[in-house]
Amino acid sequence: MKLRAVKGMNDILPEESQRFQRIESIFRNTVETYGFQELRTPLVEDLTLFQKSTGETSEVVQKQMFLLARERESLALRPEGTPSAARVYIGQKMQAREPVTKWFYIGPMFRAEQPQRGRYRQFHQAGCELYGDPGPHCDAEMLDMLVQMGRAMGLSDVKVQLNTLGGAEARGHYRGKLREFFEPIKASLSEHAQERLGDNPLRILDSKDPRDQAACEGAPELFDSLTDDDKQHWDGLLAALERLGTPYEIDPRLVRGLDYYTRTCFEIVASSGEIGSQGAILGGGRYDGLLESLGGPAIPAIGFAMGLERILLALGEQEFQRPALCFVAPLGPEAQLEALELAQALRAAGVRVELDSRGNSMKSMLRRANTMGARLALILGKDEVATQVVQVKDLVLHTQTDVPRADLPSTVLGIFTAASAEEKSA
Ligand code: AMP
């Protein structure tokens, strides 16, 4: 047996976890200031939930589901977060509890794709779901939040790519026009697009196949099928984005892969790092009909999902600062016991401490302190225990002072605060 992780599913080792944590914490802090609260749902759902919401004709449901067949049960690993949140909203009758519900989630998603850089079979998404506000200002506020968040993460040239798919009426009308347009040139389309012509011709527009891209030249624009209400929503959204100074670009070809979108649909793109000059780090849109189509109330919704791996790729190999480390190096059994207590006091004061209790030589402990990048080494031997002092060795400045035991937490914190202020001003 080979001890290997499943293809396309990655172990995330501590150094990488740290990068994930940093992104997650910026995400949490940002969305919480906009009033979103965390929802946690199971990783496994009934397959029918995804068939009905993500959509029978979507690539995700057709080709990428991880199925778990059980007796009389057909379960699937979740490929995205929106269907589960919708299930909870309907089941909990949230509309009777509050007019507007705002949830966020963070967690692994599963899609049986061909793995490649930035595309995995288990990946992580952080997303938001907002129910109960049909207005364009709600869309603008969410888009502006995403641009702010992208910048806070350190991405550059963050901007919104925007389109409207219209409501159900406009989509129906547009689908008809697309069929009329593609039918005479059907033979020039890819096999996949030919199939989509029957069930979901919009998807032909975002096909990456060069044959389909060529066939799309001169295709009718959805904009011409919009109803007056759709147009009003769109104009309201653009006016609000202008007012907020949110950078956006209109992309009439942006349709996105999942079936449930209505009106606003968007991606956030940023340049830098490895995902190319302008990669999408996040996608989302409005799905005003989703809850109803699942047997729930006619409540509008909007949301997005951001791929954490994609963000990390976009950020490249940026160094993330960890909190300064204090290494405690005791020599001899008495000092070891004393050091346990000392480490406890330092941690209670908020200091990150590594205590070496292995009973090794001072030389080997100090080598380890240096390898771990510790700023301070606290040295305790028999004499120090007797006199209740600790030798504080600064591994960067190469200085050493004796500090009374009782003064230690405040002395260590003082050194760390001064060091971090220096780093920031450097
Ligand atoms: P979607 O749920 O398909 O709208 O995707 C939303 C975001 O999730 C994308 O913009 C990507 O950042 C990310 N994403 C989707 N599929 C994968 C995947 N297989 N591996 C890594 N990230 C993904």
JSON list of N, CA, C and O in Angstrom, two decimals, residues 14 86 124 151 168-169 193 207 236 240 259 273 278 332 339 360:
[
{"chain": "A", "resi": 14, "resn": "PRO", "atom": "N", "xyz": [1.83, 22.83, 8.22]},
{"chain": "A", "resi": 14, "resn": "PRO", "atom": "CA", "xyz": [1.70, 24.03, 9.05]},
{"chain": "A", "resi": 14, "resn": "PRO", "atom": "C", "xyz": [2.08, 25.35, 8.39]},
{"chain": "A", "resi": 14, "resn": "PRO", "atom": "O", "xyz": [1.39, 26.35, 8.55]},
{"chain": "A", "resi": 86, "resn": "ALA", "atom": "N", "xyz": [-29.09, 27.35, 1.30]},
{"chain": "A", "resi": 86, "resn": "ALA", "atom": "CA", "xyz": [-30.49, 27.50, 0.89]},
{"chain": "A", "resi": 86, "resn": "ALA", "atom": "C", "xyz": [-31.37, 26.48, 1.61]},
{"chain": "A", "resi": 86, "resn": "ALA", "atom": "O", "xyz": [-32.46, 26.79, 2.07]},
{"chain": "A", "resi": 124, "resn": "HIS", "atom": "N", "xyz": [-10.82, 24.78, -1.03]},
{"chain": "A", "resi": 124, "resn": "HIS", "atom": "CA", "xyz": [-11.51, 25.49, 0.05]},
{"chain": "A", "resi": 124, "resn": "HIS", "atom": "C", "xyz": [-12.17, 26.75, -0.45]},
{"chain": "A", "resi": 124, "resn": "HIS", "atom": "O", "xyz": [-11.57, 27.48, -1.23]},
{"chain": "A", "resi": 151, "resn": "ARG", "atom": "N", "xyz": [-8.10, 43.85, -1.45]},
{"chain": "A", "resi": 151, "resn": "ARG", "atom": "CA", "xyz": [-6.98, 44.77, -1.20]},
{"chain": "A", "resi": 151, "resn": "ARG", "atom": "C", "xyz": [-6.37, 44.48, 0.17]},
{"chain": "A", "resi": 151, "resn": "ARG", "atom": "O", "xyz": [-5.14, 44.48, 0.31]},
{"chain": "A", "resi": 168, "resn": "ALA", "atom": "N", "xyz": [-36.00, 35.84, -14.93]},
{"chain": "A", "resi": 168, "resn": "ALA", "atom": "CA", "xyz": [-36.46, 34.62, -15.62]},
{"chain": "A", "resi": 168, "resn": "ALA", "atom": "C", "xyz": [-37.02, 34.95, -17.01]},
{"chain": "A", "resi": 168, "resn": "ALA", "atom": "O", "xyz": [-36.75, 34.24, -17.98]},
{"chain": "A", "resi": 169, "resn": "GLU", "atom": "N", "xyz": [-37.76, 36.05, -17.10]},
{"chain": "A", "resi": 169, "resn": "GLU", "atom": "CA", "xyz": [-38.42, 36.39, -18.37]},
{"chain": "A", "resi": 169, "resn": "GLU", "atom": "C", "xyz": [-37.37, 36.70, -19.45]},
{"chain": "A", "resi": 169, "resn": "GLU", "atom": "O", "xyz": [-37.42, 36.15, -20.55]},
{"chain": "A", "resi": 193, "resn": "ALA", "atom": "N", "xyz": [-21.03, 21.93, -26.74]},
{"chain": "A", "resi": 193, "resn": "ALA", "atom": "CA", "xyz": [-21.89, 23.08, -27.00]},
{"chain": "A", "resi": 193, "resn": "ALA", "atom": "C", "xyz": [-23.16, 22.65, -27.74]},
{"chain": "A", "resi": 193, "resn": "ALA", "atom": "O", "xyz": [-24.24, 23.20, -27.51]},
{"chain": "A", "resi": 207, "resn": "SER", "atom": "N", "xyz": [-17.89, 28.94, -23.11]},
{"chain": "A", "resi": 207, "resn": "SER", "atom": "CA", "xyz": [-17.07, 27.79, -23.50]},
{"chain": "A", "resi": 207, "resn": "SER", "atom": "C", "xyz": [-15.66, 28.26, -23.83]},
{"chain": "A", "resi": 207, "resn": "SER", "atom": "O", "xyz": [-15.46, 29.32, -24.41]},
{"chain": "A", "resi": 236, "resn": "GLY", "atom": "N", "xyz": [-29.27, 50.98, -11.40]},
{"chain": "A", "resi": 236, "resn": "GLY", "atom": "CA", "xyz": [-29.12, 51.29, -9.97]},
{"chain": "A", "resi": 236, "resn": "GLY", "atom": "C", "xyz": [-27.81, 50.76, -9.44]},
{"chain": "A", "resi": 236, "resn": "GLY", "atom": "O", "xyz": [-27.11, 51.41, -8.65]},
{"chain": "A", "resi": 240, "resn": "ALA", "atom": "N", "xyz": [-24.62, 53.01, -8.03]},
{"chain": "A", "resi": 240, "resn": "ALA", "atom": "CA", "xyz": [-24.11, 52.82, -6.66]},
{"chain": "A", "resi": 240, "resn": "ALA", "atom": "C", "xyz": [-22.61, 52.51, -6.68]},
{"chain": "A", "resi": 240, "resn": "ALA", "atom": "O", "xyz": [-21.86, 52.99, -5.83]},
{"chain": "A", "resi": 259, "resn": "ASP", "atom": "N", "xyz": [-26.27, 27.02, -12.78]},
{"chain": "A", "resi": 259, "resn": "ASP", "atom": "CA", "xyz": [-27.52, 27.33, -13.48]},
{"chain": "A", "resi": 259, "resn": "ASP", "atom": "C", "xyz": [-28.41, 28.38, -12.81]},
{"chain": "A", "resi": 259, "resn": "ASP", "atom": "O", "xyz": [-29.30, 28.91, -13.43]},
{"chain": "A", "resi": 273, "resn": "GLY", "atom": "N", "xyz": [1.13, 37.50, -8.96]},
{"chain": "A", "resi": 273, "resn": "GLY", "atom": "CA", "xyz": [1.33, 36.11, -8.60]},
{"chain": "A", "resi": 273, "resn": "GLY", "atom": "C", "xyz": [1.22, 35.17, -9.78]},
{"chain": "A", "resi": 273, "resn": "GLY", "atom": "O", "xyz": [1.46, 35.54, -10.93]},
{"chain": "A", "resi": 278, "resn": "GLN", "atom": "N", "xyz": [-4.62, 38.40, -15.17]},
{"chain": "A", "resi": 278, "resn": "GLN", "atom": "CA", "xyz": [-5.90, 38.79, -14.56]},
{"chain": "A", "resi": 278, "resn": "GLN", "atom": "C", "xyz": [-6.72, 37.53, -14.28]},
{"chain": "A", "resi": 278, "resn": "GLN", "atom": "O", "xyz": [-7.49, 37.09, -15.12]},
{"chain": "A", "resi": 332, "resn": "GLY", "atom": "N", "xyz": [18.84, 20.80, 33.59]},
{"chain": "A", "resi": 332, "resn": "GLY", "atom": "CA", "xyz": [18.71, 20.06, 34.86]},
{"chain": "A", "resi": 332, "resn": "GLY", "atom": "C", "xyz": [17.26, 19.96, 35.31]},
{"chain": "A", "resi": 332, "resn": "GLY", "atom": "O", "xyz": [16.42, 20.78, 34.93]},
{"chain": "A", "resi": 339, "resn": "ALA", "atom": "N", "xyz": [10.87, 25.83, 34.65]},
{"chain": "A", "resi": 339, "resn": "ALA", "atom": "CA", "xyz": [10.62, 26.33, 33.29]},
{"chain": "A", "resi": 339, "resn": "ALA", "atom": "C", "xyz": [9.18, 26.06, 32.85]},
{"chain": "A", "resi": 339, "resn": "ALA", "atom": "O", "xyz": [8.58, 26.87, 32.13]},
{"chain": "A", "resi": 360, "resn": "ASN", "atom": "N", "xyz": [18.30, 18.05, 26.68]},
{"chain": "A", "resi": 360, "resn": "ASN", "atom": "CA", "xyz": [19.51, 18.10, 25.84]},
{"chain": "A", "resi": 360, "resn": "ASN", "atom": "C", "xyz": [20.50, 19.15, 26.34]},
{"chain": "A", "resi": 360, "resn": "ASN", "atom": "O", "xyz": [20.20, 19.91, 27.25]}
]
